[in-house]
Structures are given as C-alpha cells and as structure tokens.
PDB file of C-alpha atoms and ligand atoms in Angstrom:
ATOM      1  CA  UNK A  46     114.560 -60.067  32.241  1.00  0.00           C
ATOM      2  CA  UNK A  47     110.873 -59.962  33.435  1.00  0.00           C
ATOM      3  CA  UNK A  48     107.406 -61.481  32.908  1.00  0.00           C
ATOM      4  CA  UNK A  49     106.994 -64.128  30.610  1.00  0.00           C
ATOM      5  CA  UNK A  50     110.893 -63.902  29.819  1.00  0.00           C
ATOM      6  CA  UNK A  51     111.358 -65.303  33.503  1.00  0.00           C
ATOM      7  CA  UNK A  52     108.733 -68.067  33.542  1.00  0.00           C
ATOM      8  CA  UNK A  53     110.137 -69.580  30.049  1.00  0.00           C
ATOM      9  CA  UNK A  54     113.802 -69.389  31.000  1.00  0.00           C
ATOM     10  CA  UNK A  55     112.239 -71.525  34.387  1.00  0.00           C
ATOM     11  CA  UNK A  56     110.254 -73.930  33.246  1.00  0.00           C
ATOM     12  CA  UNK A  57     112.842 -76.963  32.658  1.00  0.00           C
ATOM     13  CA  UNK A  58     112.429 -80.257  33.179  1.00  0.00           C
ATOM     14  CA  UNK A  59     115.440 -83.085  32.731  1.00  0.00           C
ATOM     15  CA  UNK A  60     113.978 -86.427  32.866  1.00  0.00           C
ATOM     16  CA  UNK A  61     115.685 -88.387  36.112  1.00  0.00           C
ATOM     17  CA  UNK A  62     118.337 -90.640  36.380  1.00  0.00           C
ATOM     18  CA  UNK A  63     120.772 -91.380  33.003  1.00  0.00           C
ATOM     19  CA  UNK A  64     119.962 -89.213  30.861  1.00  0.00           C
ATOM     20  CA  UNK A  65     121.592 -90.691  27.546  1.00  0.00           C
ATOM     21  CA  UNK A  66     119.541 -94.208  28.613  1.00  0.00           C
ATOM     22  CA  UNK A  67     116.650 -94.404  25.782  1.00  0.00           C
ATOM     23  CA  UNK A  68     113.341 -96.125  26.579  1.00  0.00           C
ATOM     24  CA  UNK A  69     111.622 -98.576  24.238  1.00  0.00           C
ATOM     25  CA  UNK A  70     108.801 -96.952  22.514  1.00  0.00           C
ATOM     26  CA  UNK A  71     106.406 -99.207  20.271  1.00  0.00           C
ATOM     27  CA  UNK A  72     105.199 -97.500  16.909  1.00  0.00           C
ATOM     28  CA  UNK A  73     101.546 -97.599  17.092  1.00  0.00           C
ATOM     29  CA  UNK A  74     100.327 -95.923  14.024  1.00  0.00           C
ATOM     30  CA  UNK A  75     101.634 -94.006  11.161  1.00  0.00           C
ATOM     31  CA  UNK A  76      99.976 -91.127   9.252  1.00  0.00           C
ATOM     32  CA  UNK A  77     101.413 -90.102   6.656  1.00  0.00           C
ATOM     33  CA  UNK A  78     100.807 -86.255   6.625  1.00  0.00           C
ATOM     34  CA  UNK A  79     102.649 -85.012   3.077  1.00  0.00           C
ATOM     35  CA  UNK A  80     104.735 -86.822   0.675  1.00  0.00           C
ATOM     36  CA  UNK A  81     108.115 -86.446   2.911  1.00  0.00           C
ATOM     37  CA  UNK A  82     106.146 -85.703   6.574  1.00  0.00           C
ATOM     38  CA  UNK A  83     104.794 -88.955   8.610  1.00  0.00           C
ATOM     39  CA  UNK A  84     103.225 -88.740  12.382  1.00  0.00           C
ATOM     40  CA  UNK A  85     103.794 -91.498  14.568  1.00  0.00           C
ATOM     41  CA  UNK A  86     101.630 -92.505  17.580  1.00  0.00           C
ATOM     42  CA  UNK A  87     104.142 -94.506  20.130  1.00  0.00           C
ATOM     43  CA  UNK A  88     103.225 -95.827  23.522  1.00  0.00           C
ATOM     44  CA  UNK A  89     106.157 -97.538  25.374  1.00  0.00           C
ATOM     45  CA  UNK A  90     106.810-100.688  26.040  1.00  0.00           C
ATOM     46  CA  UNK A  91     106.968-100.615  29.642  1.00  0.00           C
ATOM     47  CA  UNK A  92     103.325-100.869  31.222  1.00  0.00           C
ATOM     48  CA  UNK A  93     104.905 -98.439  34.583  1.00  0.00           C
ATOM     49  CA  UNK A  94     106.717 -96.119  32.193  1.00  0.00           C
ATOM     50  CA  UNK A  95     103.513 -95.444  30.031  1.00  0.00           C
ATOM     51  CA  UNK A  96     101.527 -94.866  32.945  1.00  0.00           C
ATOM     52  CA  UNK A  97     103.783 -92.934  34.654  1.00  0.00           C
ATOM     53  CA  UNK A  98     105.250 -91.045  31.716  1.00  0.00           C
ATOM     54  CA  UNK A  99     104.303 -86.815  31.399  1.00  0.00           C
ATOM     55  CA  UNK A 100     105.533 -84.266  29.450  1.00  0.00           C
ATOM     56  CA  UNK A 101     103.962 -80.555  28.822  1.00  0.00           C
ATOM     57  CA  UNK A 102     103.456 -79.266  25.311  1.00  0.00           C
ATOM     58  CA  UNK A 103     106.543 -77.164  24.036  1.00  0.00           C
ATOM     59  CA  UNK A 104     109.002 -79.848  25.410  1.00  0.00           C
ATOM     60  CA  UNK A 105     111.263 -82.455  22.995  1.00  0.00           C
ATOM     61  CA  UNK A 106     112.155 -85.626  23.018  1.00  0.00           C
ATOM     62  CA  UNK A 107     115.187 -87.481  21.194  1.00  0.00           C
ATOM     63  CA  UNK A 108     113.972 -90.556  18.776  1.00  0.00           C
ATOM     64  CA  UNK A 109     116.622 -92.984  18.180  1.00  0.00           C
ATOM     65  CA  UNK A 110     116.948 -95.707  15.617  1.00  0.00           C
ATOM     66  CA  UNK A 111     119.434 -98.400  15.987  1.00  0.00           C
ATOM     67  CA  UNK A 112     122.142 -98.313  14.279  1.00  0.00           C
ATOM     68  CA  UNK A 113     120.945 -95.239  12.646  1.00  0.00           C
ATOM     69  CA  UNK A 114     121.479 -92.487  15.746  1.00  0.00           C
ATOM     70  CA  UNK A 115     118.667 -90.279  17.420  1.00  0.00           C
ATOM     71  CA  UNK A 116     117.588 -86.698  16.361  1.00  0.00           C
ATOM     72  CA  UNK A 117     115.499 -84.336  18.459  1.00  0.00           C
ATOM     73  CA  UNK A 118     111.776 -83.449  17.843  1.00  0.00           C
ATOM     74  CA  UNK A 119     109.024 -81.988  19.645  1.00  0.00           C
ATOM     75  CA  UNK A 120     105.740 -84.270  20.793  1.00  0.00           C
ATOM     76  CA  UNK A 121     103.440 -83.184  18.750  1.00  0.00           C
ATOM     77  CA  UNK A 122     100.464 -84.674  20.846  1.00  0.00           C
ATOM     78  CA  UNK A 123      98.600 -82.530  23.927  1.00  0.00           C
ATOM     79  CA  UNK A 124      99.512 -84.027  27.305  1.00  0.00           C
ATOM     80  CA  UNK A 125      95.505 -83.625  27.871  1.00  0.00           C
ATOM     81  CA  UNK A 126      95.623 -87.039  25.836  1.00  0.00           C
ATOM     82  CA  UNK A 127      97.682 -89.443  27.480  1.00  0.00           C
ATOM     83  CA  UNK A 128      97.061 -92.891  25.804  1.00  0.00           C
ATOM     84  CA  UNK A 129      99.959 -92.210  23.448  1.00  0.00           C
ATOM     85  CA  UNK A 130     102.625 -89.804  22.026  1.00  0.00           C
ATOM     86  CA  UNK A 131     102.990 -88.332  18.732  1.00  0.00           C
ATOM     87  CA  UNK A 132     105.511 -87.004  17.040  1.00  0.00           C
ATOM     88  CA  UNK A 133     105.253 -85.799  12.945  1.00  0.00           C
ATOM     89  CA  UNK A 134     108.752 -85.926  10.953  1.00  0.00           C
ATOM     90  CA  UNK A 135     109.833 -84.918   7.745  1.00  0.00           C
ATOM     91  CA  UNK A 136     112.774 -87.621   6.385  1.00  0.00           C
ATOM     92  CA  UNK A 137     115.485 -85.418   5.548  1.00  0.00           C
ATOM     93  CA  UNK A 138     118.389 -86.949   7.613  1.00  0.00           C
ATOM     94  CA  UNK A 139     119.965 -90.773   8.176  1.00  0.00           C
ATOM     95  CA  UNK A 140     117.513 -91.262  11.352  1.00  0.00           C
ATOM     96  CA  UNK A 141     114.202 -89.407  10.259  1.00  0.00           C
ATOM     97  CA  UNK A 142     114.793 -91.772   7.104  1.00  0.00           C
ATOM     98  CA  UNK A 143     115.580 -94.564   8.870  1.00  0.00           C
ATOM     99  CA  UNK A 144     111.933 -93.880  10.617  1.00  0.00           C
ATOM    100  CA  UNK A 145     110.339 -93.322   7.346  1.00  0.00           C
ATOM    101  CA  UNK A 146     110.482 -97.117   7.047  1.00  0.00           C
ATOM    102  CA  UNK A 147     109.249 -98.548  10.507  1.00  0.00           C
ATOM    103  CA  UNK A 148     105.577 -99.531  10.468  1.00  0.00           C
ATOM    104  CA  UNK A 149     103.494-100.666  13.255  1.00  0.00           C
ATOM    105  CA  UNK A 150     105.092-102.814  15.884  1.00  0.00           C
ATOM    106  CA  UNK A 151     108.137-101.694  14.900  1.00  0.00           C
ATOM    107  CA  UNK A 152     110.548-100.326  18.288  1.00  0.00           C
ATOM    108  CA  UNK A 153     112.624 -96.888  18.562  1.00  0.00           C
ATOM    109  CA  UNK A 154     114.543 -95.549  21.725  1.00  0.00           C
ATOM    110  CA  UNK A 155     112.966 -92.769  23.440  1.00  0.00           C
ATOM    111  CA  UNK A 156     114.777 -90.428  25.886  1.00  0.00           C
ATOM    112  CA  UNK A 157     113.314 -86.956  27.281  1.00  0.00           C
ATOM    113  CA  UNK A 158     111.121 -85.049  27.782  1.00  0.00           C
ATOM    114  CA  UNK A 159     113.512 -82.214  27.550  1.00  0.00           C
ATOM    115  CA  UNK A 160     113.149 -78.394  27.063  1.00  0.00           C
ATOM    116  CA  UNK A 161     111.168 -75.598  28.989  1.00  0.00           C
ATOM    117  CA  UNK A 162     107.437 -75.190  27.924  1.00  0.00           C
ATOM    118  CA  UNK A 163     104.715 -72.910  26.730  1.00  0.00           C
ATOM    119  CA  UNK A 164     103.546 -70.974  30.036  1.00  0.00           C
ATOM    120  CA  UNK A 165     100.648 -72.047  30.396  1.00  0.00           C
ATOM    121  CA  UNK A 166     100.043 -69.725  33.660  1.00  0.00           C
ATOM    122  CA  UNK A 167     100.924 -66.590  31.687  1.00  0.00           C
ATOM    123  CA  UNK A 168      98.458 -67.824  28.613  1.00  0.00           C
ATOM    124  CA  UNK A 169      95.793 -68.400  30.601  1.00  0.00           C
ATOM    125  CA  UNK A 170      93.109 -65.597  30.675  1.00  0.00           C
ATOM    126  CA  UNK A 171      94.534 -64.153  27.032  1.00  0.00           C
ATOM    127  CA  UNK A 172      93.263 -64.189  23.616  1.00  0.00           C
ATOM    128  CA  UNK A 173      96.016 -66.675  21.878  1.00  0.00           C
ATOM    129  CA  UNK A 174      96.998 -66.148  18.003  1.00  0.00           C
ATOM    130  CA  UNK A 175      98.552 -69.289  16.666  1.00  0.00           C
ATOM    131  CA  UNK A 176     100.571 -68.576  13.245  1.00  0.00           C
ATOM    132  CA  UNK A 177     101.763 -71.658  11.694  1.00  0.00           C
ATOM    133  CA  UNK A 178     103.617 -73.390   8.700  1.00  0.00           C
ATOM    134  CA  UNK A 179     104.219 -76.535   7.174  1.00  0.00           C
ATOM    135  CA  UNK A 180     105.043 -78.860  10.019  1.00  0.00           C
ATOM    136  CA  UNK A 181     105.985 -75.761  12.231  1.00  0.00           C
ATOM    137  CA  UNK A 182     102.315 -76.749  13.451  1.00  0.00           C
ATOM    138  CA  UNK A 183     103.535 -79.665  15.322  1.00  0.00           C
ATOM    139  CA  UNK A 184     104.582 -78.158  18.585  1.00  0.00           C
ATOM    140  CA  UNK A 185     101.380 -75.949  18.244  1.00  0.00           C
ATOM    141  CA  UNK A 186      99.014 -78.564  17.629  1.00  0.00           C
ATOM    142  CA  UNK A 187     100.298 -79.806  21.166  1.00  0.00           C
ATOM    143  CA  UNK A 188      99.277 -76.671  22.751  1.00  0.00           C
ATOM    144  CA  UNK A 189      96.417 -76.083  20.638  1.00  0.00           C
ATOM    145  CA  UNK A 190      94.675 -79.392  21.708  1.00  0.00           C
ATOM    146  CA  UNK A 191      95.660 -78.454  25.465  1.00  0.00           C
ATOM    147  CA  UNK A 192      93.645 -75.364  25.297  1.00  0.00           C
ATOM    148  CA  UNK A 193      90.925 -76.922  24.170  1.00  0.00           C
ATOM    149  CA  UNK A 194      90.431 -79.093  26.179  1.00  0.00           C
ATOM    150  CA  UNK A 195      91.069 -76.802  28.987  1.00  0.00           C
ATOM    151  CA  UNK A 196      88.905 -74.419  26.701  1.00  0.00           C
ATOM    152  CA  UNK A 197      87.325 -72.398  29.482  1.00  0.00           C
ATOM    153  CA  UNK A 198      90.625 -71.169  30.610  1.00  0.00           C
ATOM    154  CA  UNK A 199      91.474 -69.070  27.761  1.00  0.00           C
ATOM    155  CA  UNK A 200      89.588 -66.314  25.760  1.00  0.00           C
ATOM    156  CA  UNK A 201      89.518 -66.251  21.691  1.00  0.00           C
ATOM    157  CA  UNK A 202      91.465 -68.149  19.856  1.00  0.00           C
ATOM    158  CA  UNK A 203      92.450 -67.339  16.053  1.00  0.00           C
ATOM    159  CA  UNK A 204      94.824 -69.903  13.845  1.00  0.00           C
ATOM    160  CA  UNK A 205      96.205 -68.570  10.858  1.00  0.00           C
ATOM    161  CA  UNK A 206      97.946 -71.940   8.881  1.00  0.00           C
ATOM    162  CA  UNK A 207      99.819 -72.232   5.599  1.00  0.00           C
ATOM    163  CA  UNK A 208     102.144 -74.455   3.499  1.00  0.00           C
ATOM    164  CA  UNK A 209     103.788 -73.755  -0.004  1.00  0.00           C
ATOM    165  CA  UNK A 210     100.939 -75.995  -1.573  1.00  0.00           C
ATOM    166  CA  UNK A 211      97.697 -78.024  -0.192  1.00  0.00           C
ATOM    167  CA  UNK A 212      99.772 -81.317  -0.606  1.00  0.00           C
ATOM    168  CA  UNK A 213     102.416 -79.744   1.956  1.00  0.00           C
ATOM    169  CA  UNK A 214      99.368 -79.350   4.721  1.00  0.00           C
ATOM    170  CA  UNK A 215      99.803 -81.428   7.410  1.00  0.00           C
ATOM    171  CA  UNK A 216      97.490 -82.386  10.072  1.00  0.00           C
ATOM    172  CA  UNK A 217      94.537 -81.851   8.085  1.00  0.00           C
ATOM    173  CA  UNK A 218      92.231 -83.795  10.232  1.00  0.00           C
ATOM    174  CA  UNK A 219      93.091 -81.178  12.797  1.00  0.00           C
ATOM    175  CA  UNK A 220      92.334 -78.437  10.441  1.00  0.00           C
ATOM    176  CA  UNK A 221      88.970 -80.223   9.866  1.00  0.00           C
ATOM    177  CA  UNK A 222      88.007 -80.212  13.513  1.00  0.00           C
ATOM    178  CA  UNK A 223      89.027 -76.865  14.155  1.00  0.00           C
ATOM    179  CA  UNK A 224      87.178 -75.366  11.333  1.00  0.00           C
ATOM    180  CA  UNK A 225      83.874 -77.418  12.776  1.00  0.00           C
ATOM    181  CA  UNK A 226      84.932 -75.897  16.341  1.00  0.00           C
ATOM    182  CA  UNK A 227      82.737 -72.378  17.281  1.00  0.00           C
ATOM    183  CA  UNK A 228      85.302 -71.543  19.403  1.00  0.00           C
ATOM    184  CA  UNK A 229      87.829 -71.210  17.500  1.00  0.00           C
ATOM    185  CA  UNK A 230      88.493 -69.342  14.194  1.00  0.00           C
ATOM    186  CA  UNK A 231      90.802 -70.879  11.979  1.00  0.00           C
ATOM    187  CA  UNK A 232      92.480 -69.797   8.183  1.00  0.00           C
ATOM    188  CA  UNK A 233      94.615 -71.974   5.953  1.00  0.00           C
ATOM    189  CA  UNK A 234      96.599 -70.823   2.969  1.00  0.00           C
ATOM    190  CA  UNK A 235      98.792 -72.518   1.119  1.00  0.00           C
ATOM    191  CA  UNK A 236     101.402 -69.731  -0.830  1.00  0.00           C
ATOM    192  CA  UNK A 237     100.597 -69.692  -4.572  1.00  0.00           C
ATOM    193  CA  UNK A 238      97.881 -71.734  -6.630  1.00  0.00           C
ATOM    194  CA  UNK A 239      97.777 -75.554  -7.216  1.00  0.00           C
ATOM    195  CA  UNK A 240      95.016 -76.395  -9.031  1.00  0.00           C
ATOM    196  CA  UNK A 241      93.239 -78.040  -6.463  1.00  0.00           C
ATOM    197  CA  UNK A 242      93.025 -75.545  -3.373  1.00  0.00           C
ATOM    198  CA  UNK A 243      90.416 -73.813  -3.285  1.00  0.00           C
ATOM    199  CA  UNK A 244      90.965 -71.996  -0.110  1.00  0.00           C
ATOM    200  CA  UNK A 245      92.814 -68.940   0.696  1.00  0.00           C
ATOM    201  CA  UNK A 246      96.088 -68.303  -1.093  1.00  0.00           C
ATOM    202  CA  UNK A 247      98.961 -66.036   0.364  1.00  0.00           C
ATOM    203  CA  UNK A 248     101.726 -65.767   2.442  1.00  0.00           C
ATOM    204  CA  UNK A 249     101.338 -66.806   6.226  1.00  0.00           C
ATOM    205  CA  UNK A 250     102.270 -62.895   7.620  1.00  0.00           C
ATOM    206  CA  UNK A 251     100.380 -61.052   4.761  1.00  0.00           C
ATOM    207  CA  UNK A 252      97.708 -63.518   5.716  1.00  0.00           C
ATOM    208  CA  UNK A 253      97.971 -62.664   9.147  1.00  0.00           C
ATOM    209  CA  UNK A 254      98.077 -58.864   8.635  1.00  0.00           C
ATOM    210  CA  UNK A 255      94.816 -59.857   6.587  1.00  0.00           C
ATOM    211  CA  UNK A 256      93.187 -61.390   9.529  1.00  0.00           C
ATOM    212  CA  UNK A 257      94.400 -58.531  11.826  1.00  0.00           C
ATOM    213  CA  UNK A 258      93.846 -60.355  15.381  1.00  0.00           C
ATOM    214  CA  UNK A 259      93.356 -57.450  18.044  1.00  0.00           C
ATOM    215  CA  UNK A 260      96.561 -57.334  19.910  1.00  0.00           C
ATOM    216  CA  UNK A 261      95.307 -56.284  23.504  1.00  0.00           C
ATOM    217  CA  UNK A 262      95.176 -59.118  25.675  1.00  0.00           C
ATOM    218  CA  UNK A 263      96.702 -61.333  23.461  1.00  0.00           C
ATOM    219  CA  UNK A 264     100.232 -63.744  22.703  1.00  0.00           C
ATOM    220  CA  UNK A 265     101.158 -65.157  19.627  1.00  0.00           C
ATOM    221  CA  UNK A 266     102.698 -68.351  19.573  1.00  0.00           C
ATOM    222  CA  UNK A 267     104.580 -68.900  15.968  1.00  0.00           C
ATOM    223  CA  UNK A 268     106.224 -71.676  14.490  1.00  0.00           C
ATOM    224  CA  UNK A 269     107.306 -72.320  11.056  1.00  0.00           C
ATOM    225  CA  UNK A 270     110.491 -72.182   8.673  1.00  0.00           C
ATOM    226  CA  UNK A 271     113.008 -69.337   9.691  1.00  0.00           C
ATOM    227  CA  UNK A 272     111.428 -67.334   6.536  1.00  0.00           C
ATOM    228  CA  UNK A 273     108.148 -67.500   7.614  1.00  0.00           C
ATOM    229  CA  UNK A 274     108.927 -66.616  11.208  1.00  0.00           C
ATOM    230  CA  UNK A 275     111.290 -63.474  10.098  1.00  0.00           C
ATOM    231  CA  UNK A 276     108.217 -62.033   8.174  1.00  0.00           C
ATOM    232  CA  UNK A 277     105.686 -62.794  11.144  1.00  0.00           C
ATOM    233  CA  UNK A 278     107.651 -60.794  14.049  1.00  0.00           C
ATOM    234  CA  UNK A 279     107.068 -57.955  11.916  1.00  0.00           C
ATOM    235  CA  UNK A 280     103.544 -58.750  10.873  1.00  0.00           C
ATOM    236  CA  UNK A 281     102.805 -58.881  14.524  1.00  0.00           C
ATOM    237  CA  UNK A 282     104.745 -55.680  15.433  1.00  0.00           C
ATOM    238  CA  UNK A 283     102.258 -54.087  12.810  1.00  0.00           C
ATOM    239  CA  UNK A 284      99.733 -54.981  15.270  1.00  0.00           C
ATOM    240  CA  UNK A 285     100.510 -53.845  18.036  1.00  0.00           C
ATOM    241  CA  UNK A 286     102.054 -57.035  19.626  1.00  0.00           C
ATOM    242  CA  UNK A 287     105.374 -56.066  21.782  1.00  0.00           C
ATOM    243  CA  UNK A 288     108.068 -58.566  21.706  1.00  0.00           C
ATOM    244  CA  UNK A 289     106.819 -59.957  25.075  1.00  0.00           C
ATOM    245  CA  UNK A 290     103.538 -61.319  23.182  1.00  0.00           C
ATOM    246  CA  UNK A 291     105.258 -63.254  21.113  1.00  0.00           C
ATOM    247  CA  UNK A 292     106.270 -67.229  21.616  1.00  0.00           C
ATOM    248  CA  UNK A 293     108.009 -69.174  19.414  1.00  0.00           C
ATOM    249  CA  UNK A 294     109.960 -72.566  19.286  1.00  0.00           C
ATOM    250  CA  UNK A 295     112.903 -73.143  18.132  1.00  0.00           C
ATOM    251  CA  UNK A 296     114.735 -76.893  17.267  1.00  0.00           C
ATOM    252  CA  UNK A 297     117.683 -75.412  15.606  1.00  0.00           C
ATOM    253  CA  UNK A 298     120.929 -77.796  15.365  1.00  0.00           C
ATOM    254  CA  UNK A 299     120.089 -80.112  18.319  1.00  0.00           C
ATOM    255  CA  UNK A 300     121.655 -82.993  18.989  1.00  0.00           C
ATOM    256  CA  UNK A 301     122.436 -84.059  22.643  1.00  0.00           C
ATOM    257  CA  UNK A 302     119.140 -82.358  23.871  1.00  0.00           C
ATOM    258  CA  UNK A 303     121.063 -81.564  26.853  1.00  0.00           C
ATOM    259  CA  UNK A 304     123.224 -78.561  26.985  1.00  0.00           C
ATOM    260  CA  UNK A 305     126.700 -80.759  26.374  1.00  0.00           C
ATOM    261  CA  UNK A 306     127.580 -81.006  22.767  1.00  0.00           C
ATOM    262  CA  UNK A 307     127.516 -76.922  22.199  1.00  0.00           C
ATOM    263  CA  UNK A 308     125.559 -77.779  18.498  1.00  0.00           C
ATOM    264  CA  UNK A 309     122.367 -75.176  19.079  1.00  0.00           C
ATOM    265  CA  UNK A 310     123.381 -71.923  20.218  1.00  0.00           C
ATOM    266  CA  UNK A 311     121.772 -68.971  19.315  1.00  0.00           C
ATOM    267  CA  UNK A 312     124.101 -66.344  20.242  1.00  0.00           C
ATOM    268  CA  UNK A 313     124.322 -66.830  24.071  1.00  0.00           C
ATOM    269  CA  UNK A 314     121.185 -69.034  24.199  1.00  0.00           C
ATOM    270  CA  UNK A 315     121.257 -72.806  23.692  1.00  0.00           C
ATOM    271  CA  UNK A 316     118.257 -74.018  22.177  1.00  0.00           C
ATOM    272  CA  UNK A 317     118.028 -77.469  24.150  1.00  0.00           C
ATOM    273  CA  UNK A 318     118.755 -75.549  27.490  1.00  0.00           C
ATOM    274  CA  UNK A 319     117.344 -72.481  27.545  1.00  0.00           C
ATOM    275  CA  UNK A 320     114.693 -73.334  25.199  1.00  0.00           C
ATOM    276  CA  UNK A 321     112.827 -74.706  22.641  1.00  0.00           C
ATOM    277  CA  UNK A 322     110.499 -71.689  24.119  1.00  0.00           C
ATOM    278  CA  UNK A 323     111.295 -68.338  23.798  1.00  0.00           C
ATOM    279  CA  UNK A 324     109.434 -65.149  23.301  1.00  0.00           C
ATOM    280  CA  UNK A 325     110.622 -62.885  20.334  1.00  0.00           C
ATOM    281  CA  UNK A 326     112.140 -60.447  23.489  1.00  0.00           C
ATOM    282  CA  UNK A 327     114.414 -63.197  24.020  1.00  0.00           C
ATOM    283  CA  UNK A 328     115.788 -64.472  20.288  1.00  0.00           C
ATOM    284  CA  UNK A 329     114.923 -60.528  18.430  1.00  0.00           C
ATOM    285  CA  UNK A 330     118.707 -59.749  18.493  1.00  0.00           C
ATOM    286  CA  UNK A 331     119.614 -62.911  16.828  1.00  0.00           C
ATOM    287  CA  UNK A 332     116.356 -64.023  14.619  1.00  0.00           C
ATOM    288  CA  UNK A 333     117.185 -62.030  11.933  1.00  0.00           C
ATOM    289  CA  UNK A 334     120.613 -62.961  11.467  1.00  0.00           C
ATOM    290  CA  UNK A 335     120.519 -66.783  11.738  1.00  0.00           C
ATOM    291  CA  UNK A 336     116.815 -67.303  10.991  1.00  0.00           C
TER     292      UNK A 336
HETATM  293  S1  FES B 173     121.709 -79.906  21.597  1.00  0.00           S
HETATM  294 FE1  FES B 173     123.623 -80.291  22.552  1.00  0.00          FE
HETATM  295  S2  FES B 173     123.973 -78.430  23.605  1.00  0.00           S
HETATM  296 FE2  FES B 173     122.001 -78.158  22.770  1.00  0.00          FE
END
C-alpha cells in the first residue's frame, strides 16, 4: 500500500468516551431537496458540545430516532462552516422515515463523527474532478464547500452532476452558486428528458468523457449509486486517471458505525472502519462485483 492508499487507511477518528452514548441534536431547518430527499440543519443542544464539536468532510455520523433506531449518514455540511451540521436523507427505511416527519425544534440522538476522511494534504496543490449523482453529492458538497473556502489551496476545479430527472436534483442552491462561481466549472445532467430541463441531458460518465477533465495533476472524487460509480471508474481510466486518482465514498450496509456488528464489509474492508474513503486502488477488486 502507498501514497494516498496510506493516508486514507490513517485518517480515523472515534469520537471519545462511550461510543454507543448519542448526543441531543436540535433540528434547525429542513429543506426539502426532492420528493423523497430532505436536508436537515442540527446544532446540539449542549452550548460546550456545539462549540466544541469538529468533524472533517468524508466522515459519518449515526442519527437516531427514538423508538425508531439510528442509521448512518455522512454530514453533508463543510467543517469551514461551523454554526451547524447538515445532513440530506432520502426516507427509505423505519428511521430515515421516522425523520421525514420531525420539523423544527424537533430532537434526534447524534453519535460520531466516525470514518477516515478525504486527504486533504494529498488534494491540496491538484486539479480536483468531482463526479456526482443524485444525493451521492452529499459527502461532496462537504468537501466541495471546504475547498472553497480554502480556494487558494487547490488548482481547477470541474463538477460534473446528474440525477435521473431535474426533480431528483438535490442541492440546487449549491448548483446555483457554483455555476455563478469563476472558479469553478460546473455541468448538470439529469439522464433522459422531462419536459422541463433544459440543461444537459446524459449519463453522468458519458457526460464526463464529454467534459474530458485533463488527468495530470488531478483526483477524482466520485459518489453516486453503485451504477453510476461502476461506469465512472472506467470513464476516468479513459482519461488517463490511475486508480490512485480516484476517491470515492462508500456507506454500504452500516449499522454500528464502529467496526462491531460485521454488516459493511467489502471483501476484507469494512466500510465504517477502514472507510467511508477509499480510492478506486483500494475497492477495484470488489466494485464491480458488489457495486
Ligand atoms: S457498520 Fe458495523 S462493522 Fe461496519
């Protein structure tokens, strides 16, 4: 293992003391993002704990609901913007459900963060290529918002973005503001026509092979459903990107966050352990049979 490799398998961080104990976090607002996705801003309820409280973009947190359970999900907020914590959801099981129905002022336990990280050190200085879809551009709207506003640190940056339809975009008020930033150079697609769009349509890889982002001095970070990210490796590969320029995340199976209840592995990798960061070097051996 070398490079990159080494610095992601590294970067862990437990949170102290017991680990199952959840803090009280207070809903603060709720967006909703699609028909079945909703972000939630949360700030805790302890004053010391919200102060005091850090995470780095890549890393999880579990979100419990009483009565209801907890279910892993990665902040979807930049740690360069402390006054809250967000995290975007799509209600598919008992607890994201359950969530679906808290408003404002409403309480969930917290516990985390949990995970390894993007490496930051080994991003800095490179061109970055971030190739999203659907809500796969939660963990990368946490590292997208970091590098900008650490924007000096890192060269171009390109995001390629798409959903199965415009009303499956989420975070389009981040879309907005990137599009409006020089610095950055953003396309969204959504896959076939809808009758409203009137963007780009296409796949997320064939878009990406359209937008052909130079591969010398550059990662790709990737995030999306296991189809999307199967057909990107390649895409990249096309490129010129090795295996060691390409990042993903992965929140496959969780459930104890912790490395106990055996529920994530990816052949000999547990997701909650060893990840939710990984480059494509790492996972290439098993991506294309379980994702
Ligand atoms: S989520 Fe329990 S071992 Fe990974």
């Amino acid at each position: 293992m070398s490079g990159v490799d080494d610095i992601i398998r590294k970067k862990k961080f437990l949170a102290e003391g017991n680990v199952y104990l959840p803090h009280i976090a207070v809903i603060e607002k709720v967006i909703e993002e699609t028909p079945a996705v909703k972000t939630f801003h949360f700030n805790f309820k302890d004053e010391k704990l919200r102060e005091e409280f850090t995470f780095e973009s890549g890393q999880f947190g579990e979100y419990s609901v009483m009565g209801f359970g907890e279910a892993p999900f990665c902040i979807s907020s930049s740690p360069t913007r402390r006054d809250h914590f967000e995290v975007a959801m799509q209600a598919v099981g008992k607890v994201t459900r359950a969530l679906h129905q808290l408003g404002v002022g409403s309480e969930i336990g917290f516990r985390g963060p949990y995970g390894n990280s993007f490496p930051l050190d080994f991003l800095k200085g490179k061109n970055l290529v971030f190739v999203g879809g659907g809500i796969g551009l939660a963990p990368l709207r946490s590292l997208i918002w970091n590098v900008i506003d650490n924007r000096d640190e890192y060269g171009r940056v390109n995001i390629v973005y798409g959903a199965r339809s415009s009303a499956d975009l989420c975070f389009k008020y981040d879309l907005d503001a990137w599009e409006k930033d020089d610095s950055i150079d953003i396309v969204s697609a959504i896959d076939r026509e809808d009758g409203v769009w009137t963007g780009k349509i296409g796949l997320v890889p064939n878009v990406l092979g359209e937008v052909a982002p130079a591969a010398d001095n550059a990662v790709a970070i990737v995030c999306g459903p296991p189809i999307m990210i199967r057909f990107t490796f390649p895409a990249l590969e096309k490129l010129g990107f090795t295996p060691e320029q390409m990042i993903t995340t992965l929140e496959k199976r969780m459930k104890c966050g912790i490395g106990k209840c055996g529920r994530c592995n990816i052949g000999n990798l547990y997701v909650c352990r060893d990840g939710p960061v990984f480059t494509y070097s790492q996972i290439k051996d098993f991506v294309s049979s379980e994702h």
